[in-house]
mmCIF file of C-alpha atoms in Angstrom:
data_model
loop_
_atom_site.group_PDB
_atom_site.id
_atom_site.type_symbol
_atom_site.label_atom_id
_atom_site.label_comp_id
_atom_site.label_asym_id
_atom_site.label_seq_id
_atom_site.Cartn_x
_atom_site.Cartn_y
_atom_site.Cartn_z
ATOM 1 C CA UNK F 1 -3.571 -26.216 -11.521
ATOM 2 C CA UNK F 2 -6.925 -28.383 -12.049
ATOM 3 C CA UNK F 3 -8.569 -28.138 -9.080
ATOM 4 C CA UNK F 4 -11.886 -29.922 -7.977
ATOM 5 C CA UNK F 5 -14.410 -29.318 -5.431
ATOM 6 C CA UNK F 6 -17.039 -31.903 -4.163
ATOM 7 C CA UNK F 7 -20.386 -30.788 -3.160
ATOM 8 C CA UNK F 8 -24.229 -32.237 -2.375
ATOM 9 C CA UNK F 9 -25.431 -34.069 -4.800
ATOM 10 C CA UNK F 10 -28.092 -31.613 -6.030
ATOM 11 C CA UNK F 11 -25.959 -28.372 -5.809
ATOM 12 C CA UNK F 12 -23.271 -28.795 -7.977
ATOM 13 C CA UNK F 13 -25.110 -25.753 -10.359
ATOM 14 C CA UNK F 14 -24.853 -24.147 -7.476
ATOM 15 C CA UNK F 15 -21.163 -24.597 -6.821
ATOM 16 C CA UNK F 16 -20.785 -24.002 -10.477
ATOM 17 C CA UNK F 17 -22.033 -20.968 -10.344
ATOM 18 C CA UNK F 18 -19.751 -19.661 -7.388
ATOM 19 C CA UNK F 19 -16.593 -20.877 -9.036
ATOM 20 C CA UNK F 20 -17.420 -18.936 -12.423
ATOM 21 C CA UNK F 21 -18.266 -15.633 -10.252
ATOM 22 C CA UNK F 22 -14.922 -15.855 -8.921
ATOM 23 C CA UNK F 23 -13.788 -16.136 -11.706
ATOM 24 C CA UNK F 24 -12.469 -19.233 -12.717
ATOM 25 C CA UNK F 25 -13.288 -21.462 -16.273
ATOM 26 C CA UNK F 26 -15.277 -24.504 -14.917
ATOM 27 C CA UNK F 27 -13.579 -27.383 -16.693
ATOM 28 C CA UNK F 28 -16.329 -30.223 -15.710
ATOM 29 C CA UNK F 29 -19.654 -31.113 -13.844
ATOM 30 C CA UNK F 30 -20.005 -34.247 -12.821
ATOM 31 C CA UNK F 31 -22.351 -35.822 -9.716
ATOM 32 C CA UNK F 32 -21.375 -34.384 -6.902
ATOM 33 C CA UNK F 33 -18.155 -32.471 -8.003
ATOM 34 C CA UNK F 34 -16.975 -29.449 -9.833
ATOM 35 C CA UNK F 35 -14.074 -29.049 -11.806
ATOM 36 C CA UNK F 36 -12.465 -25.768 -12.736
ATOM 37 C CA UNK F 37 -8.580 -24.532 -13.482
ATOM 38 C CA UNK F 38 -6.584 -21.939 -11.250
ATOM 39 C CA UNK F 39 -3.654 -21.048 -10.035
ATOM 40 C CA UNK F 40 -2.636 -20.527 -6.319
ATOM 41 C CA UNK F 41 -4.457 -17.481 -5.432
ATOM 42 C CA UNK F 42 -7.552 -19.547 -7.302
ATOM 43 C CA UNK F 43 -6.968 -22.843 -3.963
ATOM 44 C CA UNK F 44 -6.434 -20.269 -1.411
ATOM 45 C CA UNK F 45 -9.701 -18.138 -3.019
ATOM 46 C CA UNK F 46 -11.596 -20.987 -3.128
ATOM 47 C CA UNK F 47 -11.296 -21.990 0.059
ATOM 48 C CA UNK F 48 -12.055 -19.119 2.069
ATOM 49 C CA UNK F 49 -14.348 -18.042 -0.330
ATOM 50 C CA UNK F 50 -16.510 -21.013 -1.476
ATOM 51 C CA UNK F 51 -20.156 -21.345 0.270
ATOM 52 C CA UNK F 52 -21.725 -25.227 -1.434
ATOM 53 C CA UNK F 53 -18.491 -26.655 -1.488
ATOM 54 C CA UNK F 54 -16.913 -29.542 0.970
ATOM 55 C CA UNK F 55 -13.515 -28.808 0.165
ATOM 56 C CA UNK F 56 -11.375 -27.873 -2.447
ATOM 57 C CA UNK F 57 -8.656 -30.775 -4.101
ATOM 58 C CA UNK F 58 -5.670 -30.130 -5.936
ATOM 59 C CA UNK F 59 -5.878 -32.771 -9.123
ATOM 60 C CA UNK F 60 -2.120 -35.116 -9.297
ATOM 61 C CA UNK F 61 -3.531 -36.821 -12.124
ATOM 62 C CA UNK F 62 -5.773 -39.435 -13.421
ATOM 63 C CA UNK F 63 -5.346 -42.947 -15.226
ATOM 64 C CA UNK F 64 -7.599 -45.897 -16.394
ATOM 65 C CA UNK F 65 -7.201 -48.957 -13.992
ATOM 66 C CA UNK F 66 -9.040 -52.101 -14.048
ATOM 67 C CA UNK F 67 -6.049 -54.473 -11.687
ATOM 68 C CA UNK F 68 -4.707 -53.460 -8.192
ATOM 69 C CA UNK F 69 -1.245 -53.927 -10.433
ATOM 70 C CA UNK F 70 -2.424 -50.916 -13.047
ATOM 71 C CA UNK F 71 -3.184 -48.981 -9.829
ATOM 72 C CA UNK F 72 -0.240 -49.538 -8.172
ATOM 73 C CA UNK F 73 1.614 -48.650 -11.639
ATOM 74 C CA UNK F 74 -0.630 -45.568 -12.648
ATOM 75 C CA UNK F 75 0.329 -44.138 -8.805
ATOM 76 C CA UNK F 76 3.361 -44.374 -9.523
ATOM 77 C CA UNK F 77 3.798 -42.861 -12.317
ATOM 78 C CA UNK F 78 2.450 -39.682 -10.845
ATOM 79 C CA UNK F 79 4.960 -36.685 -9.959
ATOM 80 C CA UNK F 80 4.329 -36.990 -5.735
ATOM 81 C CA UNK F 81 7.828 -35.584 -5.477
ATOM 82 C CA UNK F 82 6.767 -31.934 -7.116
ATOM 83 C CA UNK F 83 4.218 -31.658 -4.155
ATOM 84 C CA UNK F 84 5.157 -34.088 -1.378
ATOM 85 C CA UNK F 85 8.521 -33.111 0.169
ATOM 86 C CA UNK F 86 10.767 -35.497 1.726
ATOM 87 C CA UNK F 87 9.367 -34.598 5.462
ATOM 88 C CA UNK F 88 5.782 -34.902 4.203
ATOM 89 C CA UNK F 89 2.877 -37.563 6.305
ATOM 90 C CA UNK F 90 1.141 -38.775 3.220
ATOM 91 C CA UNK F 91 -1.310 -41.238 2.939
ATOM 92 C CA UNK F 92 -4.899 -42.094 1.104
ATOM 93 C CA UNK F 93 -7.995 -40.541 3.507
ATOM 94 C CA UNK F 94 -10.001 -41.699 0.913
ATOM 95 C CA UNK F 95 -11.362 -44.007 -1.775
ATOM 96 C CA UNK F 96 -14.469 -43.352 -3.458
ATOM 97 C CA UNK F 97 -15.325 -46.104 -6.716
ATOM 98 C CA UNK F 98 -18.300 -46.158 -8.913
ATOM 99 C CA UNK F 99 -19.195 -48.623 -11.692
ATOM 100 C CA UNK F 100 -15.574 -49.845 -11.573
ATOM 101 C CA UNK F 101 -14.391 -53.165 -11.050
ATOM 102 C CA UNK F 102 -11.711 -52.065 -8.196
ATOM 103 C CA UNK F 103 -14.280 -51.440 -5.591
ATOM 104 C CA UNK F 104 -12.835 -52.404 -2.039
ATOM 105 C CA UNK F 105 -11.514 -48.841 -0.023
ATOM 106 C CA UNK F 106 -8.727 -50.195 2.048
ATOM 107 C CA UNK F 107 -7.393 -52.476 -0.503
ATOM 108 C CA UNK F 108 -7.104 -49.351 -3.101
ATOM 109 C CA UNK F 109 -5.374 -46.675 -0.588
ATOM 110 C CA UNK F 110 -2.721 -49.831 0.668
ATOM 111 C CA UNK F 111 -1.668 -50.186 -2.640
ATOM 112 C CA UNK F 112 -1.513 -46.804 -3.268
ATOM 113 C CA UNK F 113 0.155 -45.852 -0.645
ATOM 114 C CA UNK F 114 2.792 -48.449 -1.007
ATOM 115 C CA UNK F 115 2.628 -46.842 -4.875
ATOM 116 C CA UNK F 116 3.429 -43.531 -3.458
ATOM 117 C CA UNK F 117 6.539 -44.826 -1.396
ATOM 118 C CA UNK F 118 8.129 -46.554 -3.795
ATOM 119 C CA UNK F 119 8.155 -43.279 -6.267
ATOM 120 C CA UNK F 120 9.470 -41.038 -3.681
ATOM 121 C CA UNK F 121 12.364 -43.700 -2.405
ATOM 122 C CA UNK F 122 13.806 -43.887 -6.193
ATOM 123 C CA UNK F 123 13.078 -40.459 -6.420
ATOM 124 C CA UNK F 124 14.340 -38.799 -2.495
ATOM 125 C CA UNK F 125 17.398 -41.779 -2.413
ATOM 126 C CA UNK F 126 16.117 -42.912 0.953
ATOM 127 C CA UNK F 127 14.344 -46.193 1.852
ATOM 128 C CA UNK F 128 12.627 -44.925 4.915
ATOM 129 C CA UNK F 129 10.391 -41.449 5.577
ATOM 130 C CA UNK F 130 9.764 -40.403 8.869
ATOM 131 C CA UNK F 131 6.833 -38.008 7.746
ATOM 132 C CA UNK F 132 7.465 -35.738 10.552
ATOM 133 C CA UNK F 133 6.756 -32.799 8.362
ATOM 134 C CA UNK F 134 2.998 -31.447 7.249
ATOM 135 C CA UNK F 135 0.409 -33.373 6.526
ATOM 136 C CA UNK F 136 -0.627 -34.355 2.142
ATOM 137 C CA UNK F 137 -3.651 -36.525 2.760
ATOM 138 C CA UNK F 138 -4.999 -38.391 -0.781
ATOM 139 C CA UNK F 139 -8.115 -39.327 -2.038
ATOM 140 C CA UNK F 140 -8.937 -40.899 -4.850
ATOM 141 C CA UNK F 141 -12.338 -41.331 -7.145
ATOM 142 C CA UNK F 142 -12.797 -44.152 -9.192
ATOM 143 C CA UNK F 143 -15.443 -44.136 -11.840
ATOM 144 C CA UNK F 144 -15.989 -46.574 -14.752
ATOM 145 C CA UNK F 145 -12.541 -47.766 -14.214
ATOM 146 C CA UNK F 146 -11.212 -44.255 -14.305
ATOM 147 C CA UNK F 147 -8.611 -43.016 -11.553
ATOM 148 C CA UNK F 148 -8.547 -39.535 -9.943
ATOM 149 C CA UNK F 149 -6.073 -38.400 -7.663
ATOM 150 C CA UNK F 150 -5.908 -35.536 -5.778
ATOM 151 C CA UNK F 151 -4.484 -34.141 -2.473
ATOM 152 C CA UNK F 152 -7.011 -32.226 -0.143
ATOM 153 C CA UNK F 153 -5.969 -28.501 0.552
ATOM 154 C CA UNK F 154 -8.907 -27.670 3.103
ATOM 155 C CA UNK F 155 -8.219 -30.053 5.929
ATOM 156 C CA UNK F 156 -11.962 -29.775 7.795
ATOM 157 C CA UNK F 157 -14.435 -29.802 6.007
ATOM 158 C CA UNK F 158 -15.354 -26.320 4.053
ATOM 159 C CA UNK F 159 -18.843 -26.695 5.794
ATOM 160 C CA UNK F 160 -17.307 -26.396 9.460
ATOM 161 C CA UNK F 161 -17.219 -22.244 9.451
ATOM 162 C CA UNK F 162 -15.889 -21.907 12.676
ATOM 163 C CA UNK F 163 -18.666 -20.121 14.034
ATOM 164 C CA UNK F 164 -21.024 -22.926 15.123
ATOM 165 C CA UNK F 165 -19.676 -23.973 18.597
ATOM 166 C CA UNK F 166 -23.183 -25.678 19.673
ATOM 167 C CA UNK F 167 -25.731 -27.312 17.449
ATOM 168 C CA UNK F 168 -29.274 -29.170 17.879
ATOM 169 C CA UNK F 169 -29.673 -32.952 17.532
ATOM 170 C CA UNK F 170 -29.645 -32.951 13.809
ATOM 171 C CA UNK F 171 -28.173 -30.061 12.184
ATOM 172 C CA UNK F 172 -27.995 -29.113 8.440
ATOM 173 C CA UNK F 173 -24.773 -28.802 7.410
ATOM 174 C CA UNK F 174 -23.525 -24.725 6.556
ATOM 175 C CA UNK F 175 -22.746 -25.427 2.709
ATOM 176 C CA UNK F 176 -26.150 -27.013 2.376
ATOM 177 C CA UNK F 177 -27.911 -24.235 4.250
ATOM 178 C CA UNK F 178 -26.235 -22.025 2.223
ATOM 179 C CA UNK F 179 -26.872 -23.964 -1.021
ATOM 180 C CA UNK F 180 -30.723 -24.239 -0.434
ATOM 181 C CA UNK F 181 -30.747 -20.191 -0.062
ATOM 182 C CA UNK F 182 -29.329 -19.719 -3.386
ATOM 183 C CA UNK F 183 -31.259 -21.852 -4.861
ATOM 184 C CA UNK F 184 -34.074 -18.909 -4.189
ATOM 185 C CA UNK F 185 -34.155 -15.964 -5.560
ATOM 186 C CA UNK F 186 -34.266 -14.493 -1.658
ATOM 187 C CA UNK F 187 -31.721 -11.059 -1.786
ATOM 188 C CA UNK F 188 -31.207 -9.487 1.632
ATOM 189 C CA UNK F 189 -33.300 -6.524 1.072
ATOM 190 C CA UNK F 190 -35.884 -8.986 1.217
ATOM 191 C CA UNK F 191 -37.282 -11.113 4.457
ATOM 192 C CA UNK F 192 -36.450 -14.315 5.315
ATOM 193 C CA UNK F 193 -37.848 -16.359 8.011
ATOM 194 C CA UNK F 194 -36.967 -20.042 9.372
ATOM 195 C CA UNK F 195 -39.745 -21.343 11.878
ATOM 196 C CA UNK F 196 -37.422 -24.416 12.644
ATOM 197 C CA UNK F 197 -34.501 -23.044 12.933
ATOM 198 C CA UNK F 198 -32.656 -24.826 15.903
ATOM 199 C CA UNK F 199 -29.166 -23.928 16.577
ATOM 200 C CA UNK F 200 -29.469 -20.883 13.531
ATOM 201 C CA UNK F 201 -27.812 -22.217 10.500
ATOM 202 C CA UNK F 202 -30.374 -21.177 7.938
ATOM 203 C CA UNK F 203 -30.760 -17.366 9.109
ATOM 204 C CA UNK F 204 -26.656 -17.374 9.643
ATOM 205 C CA UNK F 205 -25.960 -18.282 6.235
ATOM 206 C CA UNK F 206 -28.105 -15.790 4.611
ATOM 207 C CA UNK F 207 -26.907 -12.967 7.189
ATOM 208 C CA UNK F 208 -23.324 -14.082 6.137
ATOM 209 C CA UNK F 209 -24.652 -13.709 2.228
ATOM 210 C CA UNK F 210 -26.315 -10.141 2.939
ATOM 211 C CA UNK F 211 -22.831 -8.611 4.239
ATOM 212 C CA UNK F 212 -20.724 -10.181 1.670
ATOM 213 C CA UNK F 213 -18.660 -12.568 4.472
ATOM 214 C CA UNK F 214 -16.694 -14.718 2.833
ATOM 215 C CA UNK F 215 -17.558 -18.328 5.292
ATOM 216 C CA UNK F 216 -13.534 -19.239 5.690
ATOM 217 C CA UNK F 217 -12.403 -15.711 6.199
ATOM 218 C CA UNK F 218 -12.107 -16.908 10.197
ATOM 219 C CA UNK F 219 -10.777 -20.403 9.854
ATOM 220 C CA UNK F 220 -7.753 -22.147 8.696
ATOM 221 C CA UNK F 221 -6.741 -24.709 5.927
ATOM 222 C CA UNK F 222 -4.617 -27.629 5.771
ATOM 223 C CA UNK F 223 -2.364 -26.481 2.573
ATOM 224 C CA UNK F 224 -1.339 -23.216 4.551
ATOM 225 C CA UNK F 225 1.570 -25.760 6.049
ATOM 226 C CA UNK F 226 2.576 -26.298 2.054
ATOM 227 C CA UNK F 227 4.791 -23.143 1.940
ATOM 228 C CA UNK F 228 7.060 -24.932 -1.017
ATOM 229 C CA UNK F 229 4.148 -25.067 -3.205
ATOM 230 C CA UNK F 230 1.903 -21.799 -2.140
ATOM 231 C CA UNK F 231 3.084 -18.653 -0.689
ATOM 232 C CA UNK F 232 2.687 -17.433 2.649
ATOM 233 C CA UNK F 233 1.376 -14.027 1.333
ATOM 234 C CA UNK F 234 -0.899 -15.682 -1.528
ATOM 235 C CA UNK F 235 -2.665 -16.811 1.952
ATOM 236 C CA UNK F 236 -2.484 -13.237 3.055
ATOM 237 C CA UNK F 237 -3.956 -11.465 -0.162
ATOM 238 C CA UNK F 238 -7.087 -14.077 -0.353
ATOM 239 C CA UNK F 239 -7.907 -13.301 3.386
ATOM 240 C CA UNK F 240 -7.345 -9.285 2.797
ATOM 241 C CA UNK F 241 -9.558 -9.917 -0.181
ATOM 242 C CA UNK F 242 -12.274 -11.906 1.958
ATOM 243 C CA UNK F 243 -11.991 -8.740 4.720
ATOM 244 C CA UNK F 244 -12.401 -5.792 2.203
ATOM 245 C CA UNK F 245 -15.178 -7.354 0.470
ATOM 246 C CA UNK F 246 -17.657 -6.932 3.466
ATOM 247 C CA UNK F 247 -20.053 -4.857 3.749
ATOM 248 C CA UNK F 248 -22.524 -3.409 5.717
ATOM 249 C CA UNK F 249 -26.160 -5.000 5.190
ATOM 250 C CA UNK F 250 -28.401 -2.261 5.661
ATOM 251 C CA UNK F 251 -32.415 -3.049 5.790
ATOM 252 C CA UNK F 252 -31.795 -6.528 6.329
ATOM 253 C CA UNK F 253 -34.805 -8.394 8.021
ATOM 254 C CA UNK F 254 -33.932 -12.423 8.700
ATOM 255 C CA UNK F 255 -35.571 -14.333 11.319
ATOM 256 C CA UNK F 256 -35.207 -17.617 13.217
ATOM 257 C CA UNK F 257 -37.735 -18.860 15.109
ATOM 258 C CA UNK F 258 -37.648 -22.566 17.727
ATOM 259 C CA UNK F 259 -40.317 -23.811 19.993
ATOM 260 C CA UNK F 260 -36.988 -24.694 22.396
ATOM 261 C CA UNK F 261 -36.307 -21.920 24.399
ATOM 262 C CA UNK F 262 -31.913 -24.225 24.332
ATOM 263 C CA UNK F 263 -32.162 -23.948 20.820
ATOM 264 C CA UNK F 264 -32.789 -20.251 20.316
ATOM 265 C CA UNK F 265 -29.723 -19.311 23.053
ATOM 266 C CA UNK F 266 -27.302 -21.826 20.632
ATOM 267 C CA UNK F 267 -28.520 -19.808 17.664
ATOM 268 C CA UNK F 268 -27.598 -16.199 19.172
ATOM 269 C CA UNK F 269 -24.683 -17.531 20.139
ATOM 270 C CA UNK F 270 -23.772 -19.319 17.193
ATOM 271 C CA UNK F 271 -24.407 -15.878 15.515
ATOM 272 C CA UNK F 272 -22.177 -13.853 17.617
ATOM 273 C CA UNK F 273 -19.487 -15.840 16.854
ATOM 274 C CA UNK F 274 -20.172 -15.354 13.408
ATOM 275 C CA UNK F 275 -20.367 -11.983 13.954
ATOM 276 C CA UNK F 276 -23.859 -11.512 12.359
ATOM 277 C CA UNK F 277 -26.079 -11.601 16.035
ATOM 278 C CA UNK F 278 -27.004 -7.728 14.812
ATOM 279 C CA UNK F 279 -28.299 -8.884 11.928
ATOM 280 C CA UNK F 280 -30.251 -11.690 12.801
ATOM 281 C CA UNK F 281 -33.477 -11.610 15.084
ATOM 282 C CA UNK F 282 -34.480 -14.977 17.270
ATOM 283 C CA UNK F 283 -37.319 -15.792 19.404
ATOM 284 C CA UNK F 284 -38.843 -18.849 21.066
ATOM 285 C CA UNK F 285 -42.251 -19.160 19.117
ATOM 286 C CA UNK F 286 -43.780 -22.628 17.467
ATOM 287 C CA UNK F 287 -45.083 -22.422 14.057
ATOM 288 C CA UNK F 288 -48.279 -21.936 14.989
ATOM 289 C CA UNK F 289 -47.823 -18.539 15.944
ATOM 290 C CA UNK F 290 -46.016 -18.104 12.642
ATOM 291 C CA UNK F 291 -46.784 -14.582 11.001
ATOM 292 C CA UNK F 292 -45.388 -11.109 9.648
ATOM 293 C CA UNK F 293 -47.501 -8.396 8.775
ATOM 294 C CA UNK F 294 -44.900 -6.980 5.762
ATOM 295 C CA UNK F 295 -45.330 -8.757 1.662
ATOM 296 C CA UNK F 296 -43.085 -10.929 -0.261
ATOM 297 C CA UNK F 297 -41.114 -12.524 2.036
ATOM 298 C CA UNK F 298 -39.530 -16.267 2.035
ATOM 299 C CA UNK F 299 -39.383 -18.804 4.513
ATOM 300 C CA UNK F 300 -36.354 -21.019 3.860
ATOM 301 C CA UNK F 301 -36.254 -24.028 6.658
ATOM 302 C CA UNK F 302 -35.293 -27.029 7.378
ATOM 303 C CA UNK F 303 -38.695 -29.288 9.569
ATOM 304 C CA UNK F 304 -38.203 -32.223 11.652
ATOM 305 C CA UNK F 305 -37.841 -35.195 8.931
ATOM 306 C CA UNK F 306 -38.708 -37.527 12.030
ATOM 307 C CA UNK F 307 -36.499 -40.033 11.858
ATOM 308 C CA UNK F 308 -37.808 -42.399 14.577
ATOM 309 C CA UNK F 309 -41.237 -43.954 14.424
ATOM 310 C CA UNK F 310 -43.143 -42.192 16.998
ATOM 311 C CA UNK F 311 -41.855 -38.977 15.758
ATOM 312 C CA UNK F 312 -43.029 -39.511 12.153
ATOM 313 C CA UNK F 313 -46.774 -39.989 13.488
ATOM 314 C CA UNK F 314 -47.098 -36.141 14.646
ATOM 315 C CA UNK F 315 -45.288 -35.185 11.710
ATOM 316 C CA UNK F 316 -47.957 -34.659 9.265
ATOM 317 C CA UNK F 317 -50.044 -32.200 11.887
ATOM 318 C CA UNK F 318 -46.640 -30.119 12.012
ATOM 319 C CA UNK F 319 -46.596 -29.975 8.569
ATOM 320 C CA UNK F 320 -50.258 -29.004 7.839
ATOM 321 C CA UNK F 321 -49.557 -26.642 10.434
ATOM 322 C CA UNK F 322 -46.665 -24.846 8.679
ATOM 323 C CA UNK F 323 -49.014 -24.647 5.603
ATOM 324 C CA UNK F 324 -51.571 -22.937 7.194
ATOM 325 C CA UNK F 325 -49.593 -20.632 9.054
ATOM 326 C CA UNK F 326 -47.763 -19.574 5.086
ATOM 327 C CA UNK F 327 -51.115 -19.309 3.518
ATOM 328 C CA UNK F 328 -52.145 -16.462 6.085
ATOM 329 C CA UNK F 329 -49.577 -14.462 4.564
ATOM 330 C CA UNK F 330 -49.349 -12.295 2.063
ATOM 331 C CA UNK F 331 -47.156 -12.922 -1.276
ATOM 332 C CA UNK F 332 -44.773 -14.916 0.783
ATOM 333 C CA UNK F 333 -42.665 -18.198 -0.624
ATOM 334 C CA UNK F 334 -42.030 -21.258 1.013
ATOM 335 C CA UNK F 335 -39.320 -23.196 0.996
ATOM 336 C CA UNK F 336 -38.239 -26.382 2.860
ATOM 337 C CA UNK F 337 -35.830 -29.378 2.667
ATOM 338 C CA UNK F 338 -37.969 -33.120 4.249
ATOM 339 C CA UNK F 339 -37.031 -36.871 3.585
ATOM 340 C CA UNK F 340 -40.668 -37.158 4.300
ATOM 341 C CA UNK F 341 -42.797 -38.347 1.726
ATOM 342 C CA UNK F 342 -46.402 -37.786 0.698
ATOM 343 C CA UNK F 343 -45.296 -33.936 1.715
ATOM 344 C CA UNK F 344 -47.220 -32.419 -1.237
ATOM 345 C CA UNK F 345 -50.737 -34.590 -0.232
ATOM 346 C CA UNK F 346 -49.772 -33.395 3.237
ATOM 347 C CA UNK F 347 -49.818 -29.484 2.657
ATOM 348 C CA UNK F 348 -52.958 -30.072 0.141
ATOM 349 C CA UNK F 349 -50.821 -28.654 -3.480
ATOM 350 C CA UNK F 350 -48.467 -29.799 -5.283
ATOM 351 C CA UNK F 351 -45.186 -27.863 -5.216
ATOM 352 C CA UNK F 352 -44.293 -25.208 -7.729
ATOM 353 C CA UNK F 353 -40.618 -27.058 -7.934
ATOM 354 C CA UNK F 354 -39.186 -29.960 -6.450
ATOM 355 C CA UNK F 355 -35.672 -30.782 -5.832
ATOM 356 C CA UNK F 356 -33.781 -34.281 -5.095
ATOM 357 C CA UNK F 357 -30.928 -33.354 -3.039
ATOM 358 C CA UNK F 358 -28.563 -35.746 -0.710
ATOM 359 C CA UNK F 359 -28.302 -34.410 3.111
ATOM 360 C CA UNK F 360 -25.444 -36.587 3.428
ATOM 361 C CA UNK F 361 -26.910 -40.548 3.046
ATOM 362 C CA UNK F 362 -30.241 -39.115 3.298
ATOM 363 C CA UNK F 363 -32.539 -38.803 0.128
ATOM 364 C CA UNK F 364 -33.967 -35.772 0.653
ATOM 365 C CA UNK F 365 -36.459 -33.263 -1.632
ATOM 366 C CA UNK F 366 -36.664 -29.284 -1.651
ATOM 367 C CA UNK F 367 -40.370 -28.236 -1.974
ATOM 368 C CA UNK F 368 -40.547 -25.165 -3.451
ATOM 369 C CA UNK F 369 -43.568 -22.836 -3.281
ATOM 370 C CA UNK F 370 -43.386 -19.260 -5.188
ATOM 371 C CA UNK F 371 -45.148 -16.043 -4.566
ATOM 372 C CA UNK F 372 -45.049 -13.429 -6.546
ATOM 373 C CA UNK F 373 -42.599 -11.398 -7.542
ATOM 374 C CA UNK F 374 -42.700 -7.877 -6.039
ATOM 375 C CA UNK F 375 -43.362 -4.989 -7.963
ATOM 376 C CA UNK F 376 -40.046 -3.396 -9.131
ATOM 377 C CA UNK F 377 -38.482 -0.550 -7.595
ATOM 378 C CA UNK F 378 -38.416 2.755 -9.547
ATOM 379 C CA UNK F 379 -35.416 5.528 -8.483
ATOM 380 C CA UNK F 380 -38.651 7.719 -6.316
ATOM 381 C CA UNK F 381 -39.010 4.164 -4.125
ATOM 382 C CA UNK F 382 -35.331 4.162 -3.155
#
């Protein structure tokens, strides 16, 4: 199978990275989407095992269209019937086109769809489907006149764990929290700290990283209905996998502070059902109260971007206030994700590293400030 998996524009290293540790060849890297061949137990792996991804597509094919009449004939040439059974609900969720001169969404999926009907009526004998069976939903990239097709296997989006039943106004999405923490070199015998960290996404997603829990080892995914094409029990041995694989994360120190006493309830609870609250240590404090007596830890957050007007005014104190709190201790690195600009005038020093990275529609930049590295361990330390 060629199977792709879309991600943030920013973190598709990131993704590429997890796909070759499980163990698949990447195939392609392109923005905002990783490529990489596997078999069944590879989709069902992926799913429950992937932390940057959005989901995880199963590639039909791909053909060079530049009419609605080559679409409709490059759809059709496709082999729908070796995936779609004659019970199947298909249609096209989405349509995606860059630099290609078919640009308009619902005009691509209703020829497509209509593309996909008339294959399966030659091919099934019948003239009518009454799709009362599971559901195959399509989407489709176009780029420089270049067709992809590809049926989603995930269903809800990889980001939606399962565990976060409350959030704050403006959450960061799981796979990006988790993205931005492996983008440092933050291990969980080391401390991490979030001063904003609302309803707990930040310090979840690393706790989930320290004990080795896979993020859809509790939730379900749409191609578990497709029993024709993958196995009940390759379902079975990826979730098995996903349970044996975690472990107990000794030593682990991760923090999440809020100034809003809500906010740091939703994150314990949020946690609990995640099954990391022991893990995981919140407490109402604002970030001027920020401070830890041990060395070398991170803090990896997410401010208030300040969307609105008013909000964007107060901003800059916050900010200024965040630096001073991090340059009181000792050794530590900083880490955050802001659409605000100036940031680096704001905190007084230019950033170490500096990241573009898409938080959904949002242009977005990860400021990254590095301590040192701590000394290394010798076998009388441990």
């Amino acid at each position: 199978m060629e199977l792709m998996a879309p991600c943030h524009f920013g973190m598709e290293s990131i993704l590429k990275k997890e796909i070759t540790d499980l163990g698949y060849d990447v195939t392609d890297v392109t923005d905002g989407r990783v490529t990489f061949a596997g078999d069944e137990e590879a989709l069902c792996r992926a799913n429950i095992g992937l932390r940057t991804a959005e989901r995880v597509l199963l590639k039909i094919g791909s053909f060079h269209a530049e009419s609605f009449e080559e679409l409709f004939q490059g759809t059709r040439s496709l082999p729908w019937e070796d995936y779609i059974p004659v019970d199947g609900r298909f249609w096209v969720t989405k349509a995606a086109s860059v630099k290609s001169r078919l640009f308009s969404p619902s005009d691509i999926q209703s020829i497509m769809k209509k593309a996909m009907v008339e294959r399966m009526k030659e091919v099934y004998g019948i003239s009518w489907f009454q799709e009362t069976g599971a559901d195959y939903p399509v989407r489709v990239f176009l780029y420089k006149d270049q067709v992809s097709v590809a049926l989603d296997t995930t269903g809800e989006s990889l980001h939606k764990r399962g565990y976060r039943k409350l959030a704050a106004k403006a959450p960061i999405a799981e796979n990006l929290a988790a993205g931005l923490i492996a983008l440092t070199p933050w291990r969980e015998d080391r401390i991490l700290v979030d001063p904003f960290c609302g309803s707990g996404t930040i310090p979840i997603e690393a706790a989930l990283m320290a004990a080795h829990m896979a993020p859809g080892m509790h939730r379900a995914f749409l191609a578990q209905g497709w029993s024709h094409l993958i196995p009940k029990r390759v379902w079975d041995d990826a979730y098995e996998e996903a349970r044996e694989d975690v472990r107990q994360a000794e030593h682990c120190d991760i923090q999440g502070y809020d100034i809003d006493p809500k906010m740091v309830e939703i994150a314990r609870a949020n946690a609990k059902a995640a099954g990391v609250e022991q893990m995981i240590h919140f407490q109402v404090r604002p970030v001027s109260q920020l401070s830890h007596s041990k060395k070398y830890g991170f803090i990896i957050t997410n401010p208030p971007y300040g969307e609105r007007l008013e909000e964007k005014e107060t901003l800059p104190a916050l900010y200024r206030e965040l630096w001073e709190q991090y340059q009181k201790l000792d050794s530590w690195s900083l880490y955050f994700i802001t659409s605000l600009e100036d940031v680096e005038k704001i905190m007084g020093r230019k950033a170490d590293k500096n990241r573009k990275i898409y938080n959904g529609m949002i242009k977005t930049w990860y400021y990254q400030y590095l301590g040192p590295k701590p000394p290394r361990r010798t076998n009388l330390d441990r």
